[in-house]
Each structure stands twice: as structure tokens, then as C-alpha cells.
Coordinates of N, CA and C and ligand atoms in Angstrom, one line a residue:
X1 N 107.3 93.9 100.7 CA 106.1 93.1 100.4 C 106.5 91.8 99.8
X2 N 105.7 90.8 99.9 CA 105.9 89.2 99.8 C 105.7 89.6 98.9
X3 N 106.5 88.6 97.7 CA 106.4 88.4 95.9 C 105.4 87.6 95.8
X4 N 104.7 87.7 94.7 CA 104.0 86.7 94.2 C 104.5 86.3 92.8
X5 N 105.1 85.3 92.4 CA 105.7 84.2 91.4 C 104.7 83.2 91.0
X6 N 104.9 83.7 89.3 CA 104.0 82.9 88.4 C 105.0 81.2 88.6
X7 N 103.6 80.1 88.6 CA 104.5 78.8 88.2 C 104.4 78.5 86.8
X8 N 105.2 78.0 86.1 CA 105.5 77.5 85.1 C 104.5 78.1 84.1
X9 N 105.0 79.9 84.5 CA 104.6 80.7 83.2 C 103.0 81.3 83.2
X10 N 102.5 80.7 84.8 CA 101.0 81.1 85.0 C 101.0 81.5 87.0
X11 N 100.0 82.8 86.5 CA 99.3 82.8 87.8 C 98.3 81.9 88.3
X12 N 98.5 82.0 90.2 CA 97.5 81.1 90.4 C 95.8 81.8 90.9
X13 N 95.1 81.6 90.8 CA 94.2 82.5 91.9 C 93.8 82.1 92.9
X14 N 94.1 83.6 93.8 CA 94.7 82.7 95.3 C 93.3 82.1 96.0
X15 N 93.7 81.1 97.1 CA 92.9 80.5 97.5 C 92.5 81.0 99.0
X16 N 91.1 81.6 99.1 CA 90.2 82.1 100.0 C 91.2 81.4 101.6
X17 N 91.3 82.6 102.5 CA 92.1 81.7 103.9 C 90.8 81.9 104.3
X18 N 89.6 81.3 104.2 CA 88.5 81.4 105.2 C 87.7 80.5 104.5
X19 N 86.0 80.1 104.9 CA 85.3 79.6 104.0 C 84.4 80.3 103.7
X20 N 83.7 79.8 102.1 CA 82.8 80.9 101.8 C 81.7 81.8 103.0
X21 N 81.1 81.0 103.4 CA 80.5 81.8 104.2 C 80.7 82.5 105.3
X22 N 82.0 82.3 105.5 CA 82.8 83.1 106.9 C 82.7 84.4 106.6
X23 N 82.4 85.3 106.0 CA 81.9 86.6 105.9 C 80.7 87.3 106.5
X24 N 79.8 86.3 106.3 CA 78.5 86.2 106.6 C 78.3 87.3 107.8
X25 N 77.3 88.3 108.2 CA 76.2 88.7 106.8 C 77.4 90.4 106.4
X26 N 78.2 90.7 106.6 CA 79.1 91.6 105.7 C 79.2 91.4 104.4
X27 N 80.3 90.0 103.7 CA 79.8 89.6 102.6 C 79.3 88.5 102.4
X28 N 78.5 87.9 101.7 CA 78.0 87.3 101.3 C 78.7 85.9 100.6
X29 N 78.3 84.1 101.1 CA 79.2 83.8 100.2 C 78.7 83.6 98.8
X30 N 77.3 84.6 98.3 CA 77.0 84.9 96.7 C 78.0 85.4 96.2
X31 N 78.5 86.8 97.1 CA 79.1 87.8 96.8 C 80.2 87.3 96.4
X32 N 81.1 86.2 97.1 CA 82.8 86.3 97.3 C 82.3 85.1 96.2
X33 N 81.4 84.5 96.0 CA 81.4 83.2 94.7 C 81.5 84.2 93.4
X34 N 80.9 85.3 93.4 CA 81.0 85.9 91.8 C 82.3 86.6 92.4
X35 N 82.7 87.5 92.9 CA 83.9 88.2 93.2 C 84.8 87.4 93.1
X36 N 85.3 86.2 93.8 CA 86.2 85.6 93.7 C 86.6 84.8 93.0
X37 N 85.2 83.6 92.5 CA 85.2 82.7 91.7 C 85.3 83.2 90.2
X38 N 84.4 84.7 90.1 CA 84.5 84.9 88.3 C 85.0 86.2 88.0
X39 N 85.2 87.5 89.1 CA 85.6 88.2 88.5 C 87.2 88.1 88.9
X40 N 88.1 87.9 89.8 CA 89.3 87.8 89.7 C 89.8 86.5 89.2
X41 N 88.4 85.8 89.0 CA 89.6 84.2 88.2 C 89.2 84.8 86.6
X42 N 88.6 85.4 86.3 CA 88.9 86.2 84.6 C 90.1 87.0 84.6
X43 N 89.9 88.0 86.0 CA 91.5 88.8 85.9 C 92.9 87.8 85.4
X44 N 93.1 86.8 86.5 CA 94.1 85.8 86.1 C 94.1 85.0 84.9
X45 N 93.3 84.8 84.5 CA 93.1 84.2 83.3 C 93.6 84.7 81.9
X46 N 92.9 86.1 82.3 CA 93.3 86.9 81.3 C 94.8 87.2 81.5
X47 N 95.1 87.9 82.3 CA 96.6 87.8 82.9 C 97.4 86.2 81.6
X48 N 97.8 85.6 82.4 CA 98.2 84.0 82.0 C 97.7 84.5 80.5
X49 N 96.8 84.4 79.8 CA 97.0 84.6 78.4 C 97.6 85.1 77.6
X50 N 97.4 86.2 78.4 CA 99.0 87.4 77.7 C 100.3 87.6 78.1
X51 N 100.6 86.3 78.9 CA 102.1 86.4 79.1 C 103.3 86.1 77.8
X52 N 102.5 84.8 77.4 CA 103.6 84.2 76.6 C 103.8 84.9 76.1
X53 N 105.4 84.9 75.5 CA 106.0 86.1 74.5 C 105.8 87.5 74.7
X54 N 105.1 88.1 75.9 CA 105.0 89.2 76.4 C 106.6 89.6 77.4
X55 N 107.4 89.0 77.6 CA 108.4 89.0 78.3 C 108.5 89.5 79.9
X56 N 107.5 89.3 80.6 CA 106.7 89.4 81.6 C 107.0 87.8 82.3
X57 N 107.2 86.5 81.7 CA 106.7 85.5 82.0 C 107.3 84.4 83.7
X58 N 108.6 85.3 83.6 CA 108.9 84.9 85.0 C 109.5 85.9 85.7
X59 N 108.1 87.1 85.6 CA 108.1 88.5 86.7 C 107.4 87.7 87.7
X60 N 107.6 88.6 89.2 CA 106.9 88.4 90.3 C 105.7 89.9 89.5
X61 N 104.3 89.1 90.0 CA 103.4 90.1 90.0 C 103.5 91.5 90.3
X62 N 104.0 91.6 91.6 CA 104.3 93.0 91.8 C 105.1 94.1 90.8
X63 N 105.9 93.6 89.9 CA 106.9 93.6 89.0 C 106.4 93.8 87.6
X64 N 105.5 93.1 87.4 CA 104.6 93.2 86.1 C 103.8 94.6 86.7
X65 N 103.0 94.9 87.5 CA 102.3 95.9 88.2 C 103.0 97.4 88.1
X66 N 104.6 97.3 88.0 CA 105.3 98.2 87.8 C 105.5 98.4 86.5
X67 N 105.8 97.5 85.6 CA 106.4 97.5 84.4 C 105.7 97.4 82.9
X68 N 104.3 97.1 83.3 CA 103.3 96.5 82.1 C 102.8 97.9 82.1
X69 N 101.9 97.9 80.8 CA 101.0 99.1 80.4 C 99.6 98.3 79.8
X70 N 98.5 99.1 79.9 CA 97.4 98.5 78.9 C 96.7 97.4 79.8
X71 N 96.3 96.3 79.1 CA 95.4 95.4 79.9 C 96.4 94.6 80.6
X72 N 97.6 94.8 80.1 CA 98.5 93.7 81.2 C 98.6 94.4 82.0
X73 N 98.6 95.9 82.2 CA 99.0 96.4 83.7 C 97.3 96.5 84.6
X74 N 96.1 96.5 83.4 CA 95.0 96.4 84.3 C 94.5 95.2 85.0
X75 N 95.0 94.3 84.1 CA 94.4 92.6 85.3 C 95.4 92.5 85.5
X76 N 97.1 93.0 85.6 CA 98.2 92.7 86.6 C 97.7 93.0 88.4
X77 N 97.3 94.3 88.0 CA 96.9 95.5 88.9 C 95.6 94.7 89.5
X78 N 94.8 94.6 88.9 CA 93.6 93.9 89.8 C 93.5 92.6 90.5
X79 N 94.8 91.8 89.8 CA 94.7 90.5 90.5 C 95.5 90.7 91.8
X80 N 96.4 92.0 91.6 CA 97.6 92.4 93.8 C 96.5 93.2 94.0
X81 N 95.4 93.6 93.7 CA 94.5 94.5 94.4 C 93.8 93.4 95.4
X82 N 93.1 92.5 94.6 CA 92.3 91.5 95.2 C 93.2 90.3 95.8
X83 N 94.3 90.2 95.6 CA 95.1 89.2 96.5 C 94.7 89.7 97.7
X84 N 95.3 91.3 97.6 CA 95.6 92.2 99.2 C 94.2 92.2 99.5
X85 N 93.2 92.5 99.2 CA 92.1 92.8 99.5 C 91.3 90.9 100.0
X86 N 91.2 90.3 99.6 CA 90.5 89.1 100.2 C 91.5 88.3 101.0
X87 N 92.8 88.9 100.6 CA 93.7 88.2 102.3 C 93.8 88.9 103.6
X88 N 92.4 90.0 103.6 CA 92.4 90.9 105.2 C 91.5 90.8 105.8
X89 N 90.5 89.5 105.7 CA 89.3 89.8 106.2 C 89.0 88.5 106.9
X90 N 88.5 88.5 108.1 CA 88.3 87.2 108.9 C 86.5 87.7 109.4
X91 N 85.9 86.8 109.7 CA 84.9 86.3 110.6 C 84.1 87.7 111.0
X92 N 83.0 88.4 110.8 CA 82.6 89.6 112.2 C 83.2 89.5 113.4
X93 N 84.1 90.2 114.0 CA 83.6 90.7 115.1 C 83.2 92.0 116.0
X94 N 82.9 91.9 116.7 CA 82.5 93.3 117.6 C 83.7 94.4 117.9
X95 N 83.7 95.4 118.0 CA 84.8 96.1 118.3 C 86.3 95.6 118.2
X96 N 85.8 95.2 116.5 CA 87.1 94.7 115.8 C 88.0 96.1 115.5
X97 N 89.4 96.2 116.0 CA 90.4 97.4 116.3 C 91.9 97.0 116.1
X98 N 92.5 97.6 115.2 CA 94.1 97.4 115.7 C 95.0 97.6 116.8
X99 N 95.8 96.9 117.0 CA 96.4 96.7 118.5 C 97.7 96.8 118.0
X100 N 98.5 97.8 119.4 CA 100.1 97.5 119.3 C 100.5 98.6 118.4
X101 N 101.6 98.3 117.3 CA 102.5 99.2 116.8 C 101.8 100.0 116.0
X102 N 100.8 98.9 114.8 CA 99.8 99.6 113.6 C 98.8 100.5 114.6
X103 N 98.6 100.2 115.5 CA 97.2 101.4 116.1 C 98.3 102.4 116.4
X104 N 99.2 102.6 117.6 CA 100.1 103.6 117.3 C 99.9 104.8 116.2
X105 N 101.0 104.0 115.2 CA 101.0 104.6 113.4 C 99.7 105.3 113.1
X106 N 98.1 104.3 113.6 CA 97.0 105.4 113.1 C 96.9 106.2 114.0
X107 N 97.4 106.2 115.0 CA 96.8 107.1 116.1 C 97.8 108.8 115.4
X108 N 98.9 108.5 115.5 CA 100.1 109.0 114.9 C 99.7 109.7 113.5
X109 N 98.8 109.6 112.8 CA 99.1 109.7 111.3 C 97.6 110.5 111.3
X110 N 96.7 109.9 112.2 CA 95.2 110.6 111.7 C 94.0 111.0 113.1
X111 N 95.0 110.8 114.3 CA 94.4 111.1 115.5 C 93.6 110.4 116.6
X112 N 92.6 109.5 115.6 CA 92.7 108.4 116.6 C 92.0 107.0 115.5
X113 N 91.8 106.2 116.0 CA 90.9 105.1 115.4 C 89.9 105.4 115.0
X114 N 89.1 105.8 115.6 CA 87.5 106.6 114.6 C 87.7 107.6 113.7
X115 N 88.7 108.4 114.2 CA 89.0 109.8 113.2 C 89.4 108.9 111.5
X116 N 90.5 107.7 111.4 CA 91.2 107.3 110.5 C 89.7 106.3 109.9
X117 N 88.9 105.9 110.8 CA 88.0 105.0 110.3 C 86.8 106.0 109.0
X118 N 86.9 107.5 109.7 CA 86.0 108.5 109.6 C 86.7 108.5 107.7
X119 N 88.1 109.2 107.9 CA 88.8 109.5 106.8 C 88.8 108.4 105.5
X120 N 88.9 107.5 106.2 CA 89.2 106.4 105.0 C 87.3 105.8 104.4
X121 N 86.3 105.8 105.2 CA 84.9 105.7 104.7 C 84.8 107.2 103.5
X122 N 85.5 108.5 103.9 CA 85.0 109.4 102.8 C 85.6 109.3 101.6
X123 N 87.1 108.7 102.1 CA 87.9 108.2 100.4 C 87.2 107.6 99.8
X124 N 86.6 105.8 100.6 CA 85.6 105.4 99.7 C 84.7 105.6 99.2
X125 N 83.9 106.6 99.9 CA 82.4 106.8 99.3 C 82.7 108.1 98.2
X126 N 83.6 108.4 98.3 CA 84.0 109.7 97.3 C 84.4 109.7 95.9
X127 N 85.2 107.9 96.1 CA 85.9 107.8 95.0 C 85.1 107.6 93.4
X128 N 84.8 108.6 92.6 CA 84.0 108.6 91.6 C 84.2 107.4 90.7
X129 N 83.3 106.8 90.2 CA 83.3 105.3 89.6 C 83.9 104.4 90.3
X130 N 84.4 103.6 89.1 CA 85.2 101.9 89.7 C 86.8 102.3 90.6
X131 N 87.1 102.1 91.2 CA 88.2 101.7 92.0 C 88.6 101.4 93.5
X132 N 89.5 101.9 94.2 CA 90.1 101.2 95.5 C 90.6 102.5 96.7
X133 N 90.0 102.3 97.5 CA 90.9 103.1 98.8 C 91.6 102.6 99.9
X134 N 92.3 103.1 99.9 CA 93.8 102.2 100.9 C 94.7 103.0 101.6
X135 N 94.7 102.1 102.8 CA 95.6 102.9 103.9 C 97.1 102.0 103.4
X136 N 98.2 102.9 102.8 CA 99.6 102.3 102.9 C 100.2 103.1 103.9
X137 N 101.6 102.1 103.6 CA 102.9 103.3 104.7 C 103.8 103.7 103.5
X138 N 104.6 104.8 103.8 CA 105.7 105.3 102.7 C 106.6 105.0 103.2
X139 N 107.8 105.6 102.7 CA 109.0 105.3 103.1 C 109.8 104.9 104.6
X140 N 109.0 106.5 105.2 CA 109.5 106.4 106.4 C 108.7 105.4 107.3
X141 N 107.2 104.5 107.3 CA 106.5 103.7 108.0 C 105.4 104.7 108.1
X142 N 105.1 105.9 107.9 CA 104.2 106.9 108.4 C 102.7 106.1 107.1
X143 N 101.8 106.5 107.9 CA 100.2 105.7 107.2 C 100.0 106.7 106.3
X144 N 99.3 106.3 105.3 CA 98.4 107.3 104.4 C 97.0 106.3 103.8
X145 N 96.2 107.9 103.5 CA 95.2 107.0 102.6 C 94.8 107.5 101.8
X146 N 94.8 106.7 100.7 CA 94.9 106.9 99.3 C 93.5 106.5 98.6
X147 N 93.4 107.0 96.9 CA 91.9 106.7 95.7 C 92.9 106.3 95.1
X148 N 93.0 105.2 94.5 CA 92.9 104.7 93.3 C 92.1 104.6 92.0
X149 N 92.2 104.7 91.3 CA 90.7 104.5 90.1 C 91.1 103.5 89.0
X150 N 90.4 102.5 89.4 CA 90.0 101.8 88.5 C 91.2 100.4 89.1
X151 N 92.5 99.7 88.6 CA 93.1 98.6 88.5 C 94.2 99.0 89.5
X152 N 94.6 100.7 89.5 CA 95.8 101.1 90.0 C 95.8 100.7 91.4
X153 N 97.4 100.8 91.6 CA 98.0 100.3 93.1 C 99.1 100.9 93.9
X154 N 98.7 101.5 95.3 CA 100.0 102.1 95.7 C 101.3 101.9 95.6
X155 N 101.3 100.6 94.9 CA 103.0 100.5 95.0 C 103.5 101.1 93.7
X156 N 102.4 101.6 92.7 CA 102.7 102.9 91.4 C 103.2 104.1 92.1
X157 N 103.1 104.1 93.5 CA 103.3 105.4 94.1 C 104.7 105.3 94.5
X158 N 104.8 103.9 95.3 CA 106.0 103.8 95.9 C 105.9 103.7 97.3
X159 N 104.2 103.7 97.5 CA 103.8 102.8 98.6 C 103.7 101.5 99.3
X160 N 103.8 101.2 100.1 CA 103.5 99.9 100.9 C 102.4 99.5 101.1
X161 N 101.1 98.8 100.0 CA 99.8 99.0 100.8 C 99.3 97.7 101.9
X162 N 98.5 98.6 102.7 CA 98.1 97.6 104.0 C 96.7 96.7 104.0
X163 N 95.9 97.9 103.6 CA 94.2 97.6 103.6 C 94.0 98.3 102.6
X164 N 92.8 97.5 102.1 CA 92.1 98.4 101.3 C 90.5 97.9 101.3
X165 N 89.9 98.8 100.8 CA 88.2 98.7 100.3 C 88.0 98.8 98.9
X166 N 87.3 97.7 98.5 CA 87.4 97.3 96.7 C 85.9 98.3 96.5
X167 N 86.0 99.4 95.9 CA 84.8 100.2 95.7 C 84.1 100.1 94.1
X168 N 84.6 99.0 93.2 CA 84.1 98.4 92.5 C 82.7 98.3 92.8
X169 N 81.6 98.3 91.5 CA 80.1 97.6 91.9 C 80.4 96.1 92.0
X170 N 80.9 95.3 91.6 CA 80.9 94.1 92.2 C 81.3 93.7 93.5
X171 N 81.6 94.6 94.2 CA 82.2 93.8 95.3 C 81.2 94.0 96.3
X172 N 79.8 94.8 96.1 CA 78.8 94.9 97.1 C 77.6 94.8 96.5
X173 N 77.4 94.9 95.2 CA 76.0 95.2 94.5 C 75.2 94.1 95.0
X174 N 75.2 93.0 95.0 CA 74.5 91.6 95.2 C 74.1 91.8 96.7
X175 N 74.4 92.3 97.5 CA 74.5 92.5 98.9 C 73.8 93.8 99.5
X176 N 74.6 95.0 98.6 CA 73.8 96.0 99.3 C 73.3 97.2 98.3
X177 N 73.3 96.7 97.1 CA 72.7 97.5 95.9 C 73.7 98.3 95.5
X178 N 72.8 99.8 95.5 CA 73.9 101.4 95.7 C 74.5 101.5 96.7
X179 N 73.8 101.0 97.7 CA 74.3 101.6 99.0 C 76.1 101.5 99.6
X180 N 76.3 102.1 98.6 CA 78.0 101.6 98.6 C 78.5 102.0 100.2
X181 N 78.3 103.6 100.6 CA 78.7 103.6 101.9 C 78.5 102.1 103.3
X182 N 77.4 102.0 102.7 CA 76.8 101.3 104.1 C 77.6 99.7 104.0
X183 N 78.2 99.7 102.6 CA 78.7 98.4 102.9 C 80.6 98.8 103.2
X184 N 80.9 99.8 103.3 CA 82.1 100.1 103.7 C 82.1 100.3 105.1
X185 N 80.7 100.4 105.7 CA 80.9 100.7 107.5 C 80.9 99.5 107.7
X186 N 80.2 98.7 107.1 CA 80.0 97.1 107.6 C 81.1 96.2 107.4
X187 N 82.1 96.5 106.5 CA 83.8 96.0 106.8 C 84.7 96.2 107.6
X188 N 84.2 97.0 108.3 CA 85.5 97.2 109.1 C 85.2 96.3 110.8
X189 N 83.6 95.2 110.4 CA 83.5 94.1 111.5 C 84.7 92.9 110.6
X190 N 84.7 93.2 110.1 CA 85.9 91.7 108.9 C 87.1 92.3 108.7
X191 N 87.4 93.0 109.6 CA 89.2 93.5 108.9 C 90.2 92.7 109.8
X192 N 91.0 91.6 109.2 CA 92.0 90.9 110.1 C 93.1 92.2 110.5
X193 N 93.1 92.6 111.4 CA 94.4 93.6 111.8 C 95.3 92.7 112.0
X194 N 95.6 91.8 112.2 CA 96.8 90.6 112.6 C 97.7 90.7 111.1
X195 N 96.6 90.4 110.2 CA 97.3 90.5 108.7 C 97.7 91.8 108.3
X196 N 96.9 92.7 108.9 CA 97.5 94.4 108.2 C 98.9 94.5 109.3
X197 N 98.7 94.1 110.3 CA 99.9 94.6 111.7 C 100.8 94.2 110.4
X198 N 100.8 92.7 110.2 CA 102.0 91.6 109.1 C 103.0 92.7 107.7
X199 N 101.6 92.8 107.0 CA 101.8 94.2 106.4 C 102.7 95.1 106.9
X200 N 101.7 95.7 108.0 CA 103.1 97.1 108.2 C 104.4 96.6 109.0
X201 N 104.2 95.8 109.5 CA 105.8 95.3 110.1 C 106.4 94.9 108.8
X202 N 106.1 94.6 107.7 CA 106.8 94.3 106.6 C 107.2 92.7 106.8
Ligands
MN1 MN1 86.8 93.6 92.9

């Protein structure tokens, strides 16, 4: 996985590859203005405040994610959650599918594309309170999908993560209330596979 390197002692928060409204109507660009603009630019912020003198200050992110405890490992954790998570999503389209090696791997790991789509909607809708469900690969390249709760990250596992669904209330409440499921079937018209393929090819 690419490093992410603080400059001169600060994280940056990353910058949207799409425009706000390119989500439209999956997310919202209300939704990705509070999601992106206030709740991960607090993550970073907060992050950056507690480096100095924390001896963290010229770790790669992923690195602090491994090695911090406490609130530095929770907004370390939440800012590579939401990096990975808002750099996989492009545009609706229709019988948006992965192609090539990564369909393979799910076909391989969970039987077919709807079966893995099936599996990974029940991680998210299952996962009790705040957190994250994610398809990584392990050692050998083989898929899994994983609950997180709350900031944590497959690479605590010793995973590679590819995709994930942010099951946080902020990442849908403005949009679709409770209805948490219904906004996890409606992601998977915005999932860049081009960037997850990137992912699992490493
Ligand atoms: Mn979030």
C-alpha cells in the first residue's frame, strides 16, 4: 500500500478526485461537504495537533495506524479509513462490476459477484453502531470481508484493504436517515473498480 507522509510535521486532507456533486443522487454533495469538509478535516486537524512531541511526527500514516494508541490511533485510523474510502468512488453507473483479475479473486473467494455483493451488504448492515466493512486481501492475495468498529483498520490485521463502506451515521444520515441498508445498495452504482483493481494489484 502507497504511504501517506506528513509535510513538514502535518497531515494534509486529501483532496476529493471528483467534484462535489459527482456523487449525485448516491451521495449527496451536502453529504461529502459535512463528511469531507468537517468531519475528516477535524480528524486531520486533530491528528496534526497531537503530533508535536508525540514522536509520530515524521511517520507515514499507515505507521502511526500501527503504532499509536488512544485518540492518536483513533483520528490516525479514521483519516486511512476515509482517504481509502472517498478515493473509490466515481460517477453512477449502471451495472457497475469488476473486471479481470479482482472479479476472478471475488468470484474465487465468495462465488460470484452478487453472492460477495450479498455478503458484504450483511457485514454492513450488521455492524452494531459506528464503524467500517471492507473487502481486503491477506497475505496470499485471497479476498476477505471484514467489521471494523469504530476508527479500526485492516492493516491492524495485517490486511491489505481494497473497499470499504463507512457505516458511521454521518456518512448517510443527511441523505437517507436510518435507512442505513438502503444507502449501502446504492454504493455499489459509485464504486471505482479501476481504483480497487490498483489496490489489489498492489
Ligand atoms: Mn465517515
Amino acid at each position: 500500500m502507497e504511504k501517506t507522509m506528513p509535510i513538514e510535521g502535518k497531515f494534509e486532507l486529501m483532496a476529493l478526485p471528483y467534484a462535489p456533486e459527482a456523487l449525485e443522487p448516491v451521495i449527496s454533495a451536502n453529504t461529502l461537504a459535512f463528511h469531507h469538509g468537517k468531519h475528516l478535516a477535524a480528524y486531520v486537524n486533530n491528528l496534526n495537533a497531537a503530533l508535536p512531541g508525540s514522536g509520530f511526527e515524521d511517520m507515514p500514516l499507515e505507521d502511526v495506524v500501527l503504532k499509536a494508541e488512544g485518540g492518536m490511533l483513533n483520528n490516525a485510523g479514521q483519516i486511512l479509513n476515509h482517504n481509502l474510502y472517498f478515493g473509490q468512488f466515481c460517477a453512477p453507473k449502471a451495472d457497475n462490476a469488476p473486471t479481470g483479475a479482482l472479479a476472478q479473486a471475488i468470484d474465487d473467494a465468495f462465488g460470484s459477484f452478487d453472492a460477495f455483493k450479498e455478503a458484504f451488504a450483511k457485514a454492513g448492515a450488521t455492524l452494531f453502531g459506528s464503524g467500517w466493512a471492507w473487502l481486503s486481501a491477506d497475505g496470499d492475495g485471497k479476498l476477505v470481508i471484514t467489521q471494523e468498529p469504530n476508527a479500526a483498520n485492516p492493516v491492524q490485521r495485517g490486511l491489505r484493504p481494497l473497499m470499504t463502506m463507512d457505516v458511521w451515521e454521518h456518512a448517510y444520515y443527511l441523505d437517507y436517515q436510518n435507512r442505513r441498508p438502503d444507502h449501502l445498495a446504492a454504493l455499489w452504482q459509485i464504486i471505482n473498480w479501476d481504483v480497487v483493481a490498483a489496490r489489489y494489484q498492489g
